[in-house]
Short mmCIF file of C-alpha atoms in Angstrom, two decimals:
data_model
loop_
_atom_site.label_atom_id
_atom_site.label_comp_id
_atom_site.label_asym_id
_atom_site.label_seq_id
_atom_site.Cartn_x
_atom_site.Cartn_y
_atom_site.Cartn_z
CA GLU A 1 141.93 227.06 88.19
CA VAL A 2 141.98 224.21 85.57
CA GLN A 3 144.64 224.28 82.85
CA LEU A 4 145.64 221.91 80.14
CA VAL A 5 148.66 222.91 79.13
CA GLU A 6 149.75 221.03 75.14
CA SER A 7 153.99 221.16 74.14
CA GLY A 8 155.33 218.91 71.42
CA GLY A 9 154.63 220.48 68.40
CA GLY A 10 157.06 221.64 65.54
CA LEU A 11 158.11 221.01 62.69
CA VAL A 12 158.40 217.58 61.01
CA GLN A 13 159.10 215.98 57.27
CA PRO A 14 156.85 213.97 56.05
CA GLY A 15 156.87 210.42 56.92
CA GLY A 16 158.46 211.39 60.69
CA SER A 17 156.98 211.02 64.22
CA LEU A 18 156.04 213.15 66.84
CA ARG A 19 154.52 212.89 70.28
CA LEU A 20 152.48 215.94 72.12
CA SER A 21 152.03 216.25 75.42
CA CYS A 22 148.73 217.98 77.45
CA ALA A 23 150.16 218.65 80.84
CA ALA A 24 146.40 219.19 83.32
CA SER A 25 146.10 220.74 86.40
CA GLY A 26 143.46 222.16 88.95
CA PHE A 27 141.19 218.79 88.43
CA THR A 28 141.35 215.12 89.19
CA PHE A 29 142.70 214.46 85.85
CA SER A 30 142.16 210.18 86.23
CA SER A 31 138.37 211.25 86.24
CA TYR A 32 137.81 213.07 83.07
CA TRP A 33 137.94 211.25 79.40
CA MET A 34 140.05 213.49 77.25
CA HIS A 35 140.33 214.22 72.90
CA TRP A 36 142.93 216.04 70.90
CA VAL A 37 140.94 218.41 68.08
CA ARG A 38 143.14 219.53 65.50
CA GLN A 39 142.68 222.86 63.41
CA ALA A 40 144.50 223.01 60.28
CA PRO A 41 145.34 226.91 59.52
CA GLY A 42 142.50 228.88 58.58
CA LYS A 43 140.16 225.96 58.95
CA GLY A 44 137.39 224.33 61.24
CA LEU A 45 137.67 221.98 64.14
CA VAL A 46 138.29 218.64 63.70
CA TRP A 47 137.80 215.67 66.09
CA VAL A 48 141.20 213.37 66.40
CA SER A 49 140.68 210.87 69.29
CA ARG A 50 139.51 210.39 72.69
CA ILE A 51 141.10 208.01 75.54
CA ASN A 52 138.61 207.34 78.87
CA SER A 53 139.20 207.99 82.23
CA ASP A 54 141.80 204.88 82.86
CA GLY A 55 143.21 204.78 79.68
CA SER A 56 141.59 201.37 78.51
CA THR A 57 139.07 202.81 75.54
CA THR A 58 140.32 204.85 72.44
CA SER A 59 139.00 205.68 69.77
CA PHE A 60 140.53 207.71 66.48
CA ALA A 61 139.05 209.89 63.39
CA ASP A 62 139.50 207.89 60.28
CA SER A 63 142.16 210.28 58.76
CA VAL A 64 144.44 209.42 61.71
CA LYS A 65 143.48 205.84 62.67
CA GLY A 66 146.55 203.15 62.49
CA ARG A 67 149.45 206.29 62.75
CA PHE A 68 148.51 208.16 65.79
CA THR A 69 148.37 206.26 69.31
CA ILE A 70 146.43 208.29 72.32
CA SER A 71 147.81 207.91 76.02
CA ARG A 72 147.64 209.22 79.13
CA ASP A 73 149.56 208.47 82.69
CA ASN A 74 147.36 209.23 85.47
CA ALA A 75 149.97 209.38 87.83
CA LYS A 76 152.04 212.29 85.83
CA ASN A 77 148.39 214.08 85.15
CA THR A 78 149.25 214.24 81.24
CA LEU A 79 147.85 213.30 78.34
CA TYR A 80 149.79 212.10 75.21
CA LEU A 81 148.97 212.05 71.34
CA GLN A 82 151.66 209.93 69.49
CA MET A 83 151.86 210.75 66.15
CA ASN A 84 153.82 208.57 63.27
CA SER A 85 153.70 208.61 59.60
CA LEU A 86 152.90 212.31 59.44
CA ARG A 87 151.39 213.94 56.28
CA GLY A 88 151.26 217.19 55.06
CA GLU A 89 147.44 217.60 55.91
CA ASP A 90 148.29 216.93 59.72
CA THR A 91 149.92 220.04 59.55
CA ALA A 92 147.30 221.42 61.99
CA VAL A 93 147.39 223.46 65.99
CA TYR A 94 146.72 220.81 68.27
CA TYR A 95 144.18 221.01 71.06
CA CYS A 96 143.94 218.88 74.20
CA ALA A 97 139.73 219.27 75.47
CA ARG A 98 138.31 217.84 78.71
CA ASP A 99 134.91 215.82 78.81
CA ARG A 100 132.18 216.77 80.67
CA CYS A 101 128.99 214.42 80.67
CA SER A 102 126.07 215.96 82.40
CA GLY A 103 122.75 214.26 81.81
CA GLY A 104 123.79 212.10 79.41
CA SER A 105 125.18 215.48 77.13
CA CYS A 106 128.93 215.62 76.55
CA TYR A 107 130.77 218.56 75.92
CA PHE A 108 134.68 219.97 75.96
CA GLU A 109 134.18 221.92 78.74
CA TYR A 110 138.02 223.04 78.75
CA TRP A 111 140.56 223.61 76.19
CA GLY A 112 144.63 224.19 76.25
CA GLN A 113 145.97 226.46 73.82
CA GLY A 114 147.02 224.58 71.29
CA THR A 115 150.34 223.41 69.59
CA LEU A 116 151.47 223.52 66.25
CA VAL A 117 152.40 220.99 64.47
CA THR A 118 153.87 221.60 60.84
CA VAL A 119 154.52 218.53 58.48
CA SER A 120 157.00 219.68 55.59
CA SER A 121 160.13 218.90 54.08
CA ASP B 1 129.69 209.52 61.12
CA ILE B 2 127.11 212.48 61.27
CA GLN B 3 127.67 215.28 59.10
CA MET B 4 127.15 218.94 60.80
CA THR B 5 126.10 221.56 58.41
CA GLN B 6 126.09 225.18 59.50
CA SER B 7 124.41 228.27 57.64
CA PRO B 8 125.24 230.40 57.08
CA SER B 9 129.39 230.61 56.54
CA SER B 10 129.55 234.09 57.33
CA LEU B 11 128.11 236.68 58.32
CA SER B 12 128.34 240.72 58.74
CA ALA B 13 126.46 242.42 61.23
CA SER B 14 126.34 245.65 63.36
CA VAL B 15 126.30 246.12 67.31
CA GLY B 16 122.97 246.01 68.95
CA ASP B 17 121.85 243.37 65.77
CA ARG B 18 119.82 239.99 66.52
CA VAL B 19 122.27 237.30 65.16
CA THR B 20 121.07 233.60 64.11
CA ILE B 21 123.04 230.47 63.07
CA THR B 22 121.91 227.91 61.82
CA CYS B 23 123.24 223.79 62.32
CA ARG B 24 121.54 221.07 60.71
CA ALA B 25 122.79 217.49 61.35
CA SER B 26 122.75 214.37 58.81
CA GLN B 27 120.56 212.54 61.33
CA SER B 28 118.66 213.04 64.49
CA ILE B 29 121.28 214.11 67.38
CA SER B 30 118.45 214.46 70.02
CA SER B 31 119.57 217.23 71.56
CA TYR B 32 123.32 216.11 72.06
CA LEU B 33 124.71 219.43 70.72
CA ASN B 34 126.87 221.93 71.65
CA TRP B 35 128.06 225.00 70.50
CA TYR B 36 131.75 227.14 70.66
CA GLN B 37 132.99 230.80 70.17
CA GLN B 38 136.49 231.24 69.00
CA LYS B 39 138.60 233.88 68.43
CA PRO B 40 141.59 234.47 66.54
CA GLY B 41 144.68 232.93 67.71
CA LYS B 42 142.56 231.29 70.87
CA ALA B 43 141.08 227.67 71.51
CA PRO B 44 137.30 227.53 71.35
CA ASN B 45 135.21 228.54 74.53
CA LEU B 46 132.14 226.49 75.25
CA LEU B 47 129.25 228.39 74.99
CA ILE B 48 125.95 226.35 74.85
CA TYR B 49 125.68 222.52 75.58
CA ALA B 50 122.80 220.08 75.03
CA ALA B 51 121.28 222.09 72.71
CA SER B 52 119.82 225.06 74.93
CA SER B 53 121.69 224.71 78.21
CA LEU B 54 124.26 228.28 78.80
CA GLN B 55 127.14 227.55 79.97
CA SER B 56 128.46 228.85 83.33
CA GLY B 57 130.03 232.39 82.67
CA VAL B 58 128.45 233.32 78.91
CA PRO B 59 126.22 236.19 79.23
CA SER B 60 122.83 235.59 78.60
CA ARG B 61 122.34 237.48 75.15
CA PHE B 62 123.65 233.73 74.20
CA SER B 63 121.19 231.24 73.48
CA GLY B 64 120.66 227.73 71.69
CA SER B 65 117.57 225.95 70.59
CA GLY B 66 116.26 222.93 68.58
CA SER B 67 116.54 219.28 68.18
CA GLY B 68 116.64 216.08 66.38
CA THR B 69 118.61 217.82 63.45
CA ASP B 70 118.00 221.20 63.26
CA PHE B 71 119.31 224.06 65.84
CA THR B 72 120.04 227.11 66.70
CA LEU B 73 122.44 229.69 68.18
CA THR B 74 121.29 233.20 68.67
CA ILE B 75 123.29 236.34 69.47
CA SER B 76 121.15 239.14 70.82
CA ASN B 77 121.89 242.69 70.78
CA LEU B 78 125.26 241.74 69.54
CA GLN B 79 128.69 243.16 71.26
CA PRO B 80 132.11 243.82 69.86
CA GLU B 81 133.27 241.26 72.19
CA ASP B 82 131.06 238.40 69.88
CA PHE B 83 133.11 239.08 66.69
CA ALA B 84 134.11 235.46 66.12
CA ALA B 85 133.80 232.34 64.36
CA TYR B 86 130.95 229.85 65.95
CA TYR B 87 131.20 226.41 65.45
CA CYS B 88 128.53 223.75 66.53
CA GLN B 89 129.44 220.20 67.37
CA GLN B 90 127.35 216.97 67.60
CA SER B 91 128.40 214.84 70.56
CA PHE B 92 125.81 211.63 69.81
CA ILE B 93 128.36 209.58 68.31
CA ILE B 94 131.92 209.58 67.88
CA PRO B 95 133.40 211.30 65.96
CA ARG B 96 132.01 214.47 68.04
CA THR B 97 131.90 216.44 64.65
CA PHE B 98 131.92 219.86 64.22
CA GLY B 99 130.33 222.39 61.43
CA GLN B 100 132.45 223.79 59.11
CA GLY B 101 131.92 227.11 61.24
CA THR B 102 130.45 230.82 61.00
CA LYS B 103 132.41 233.65 61.16
CA VAL B 104 130.23 236.94 62.33
CA GLN B 105 132.18 240.26 61.23
CA ILE B 106 131.51 243.71 61.75
CA LYS B 107 129.51 245.61 59.02
#
């Protein structure tokens, strides 16, 4: 059974840092691109970042570029999101998601349960 | 970035109704369009990928259509468990933008 379990969320002051983790199991983690998606309270889904299967290629939303870093440890089957210089607008539930591509079309086939990040003084 | 616009933002419907949600992309995305369902407090769940392919395990009352810039999610014979929020998402280019969501509520 595929499982994605996020952790590391919590309350942090503006300007602070936090590292989220996403522990993967039930599949060959090193074969899949992975993404982070966030959802502010009562709002919609927003794509944040992605990383390729070996960690050599990353992409970020403009809103987090230069502040967030995505990485992975394929030996530990874990995805990370390092969040620095946090702002109030970063307050959200953060989901990790496994990408799957079929016939050229890609989609988020599995999602974690999410971890809440609250940025407030 | 490609903007995804869903309509309506919310709708009220009854069990057994046929419901249609539309999603429009700001530029052509071929058939690189996915639909997700999200219930309160839960992670999103993939319903439809590549505009019209039903994800394994998803009931056949869900269907998707469209290509280019205009897409539709249809729920035929609405069931109590279908009351939720629905999001479209393009996978044509990064960033993989989502629509703002459509909340399906009980009439």
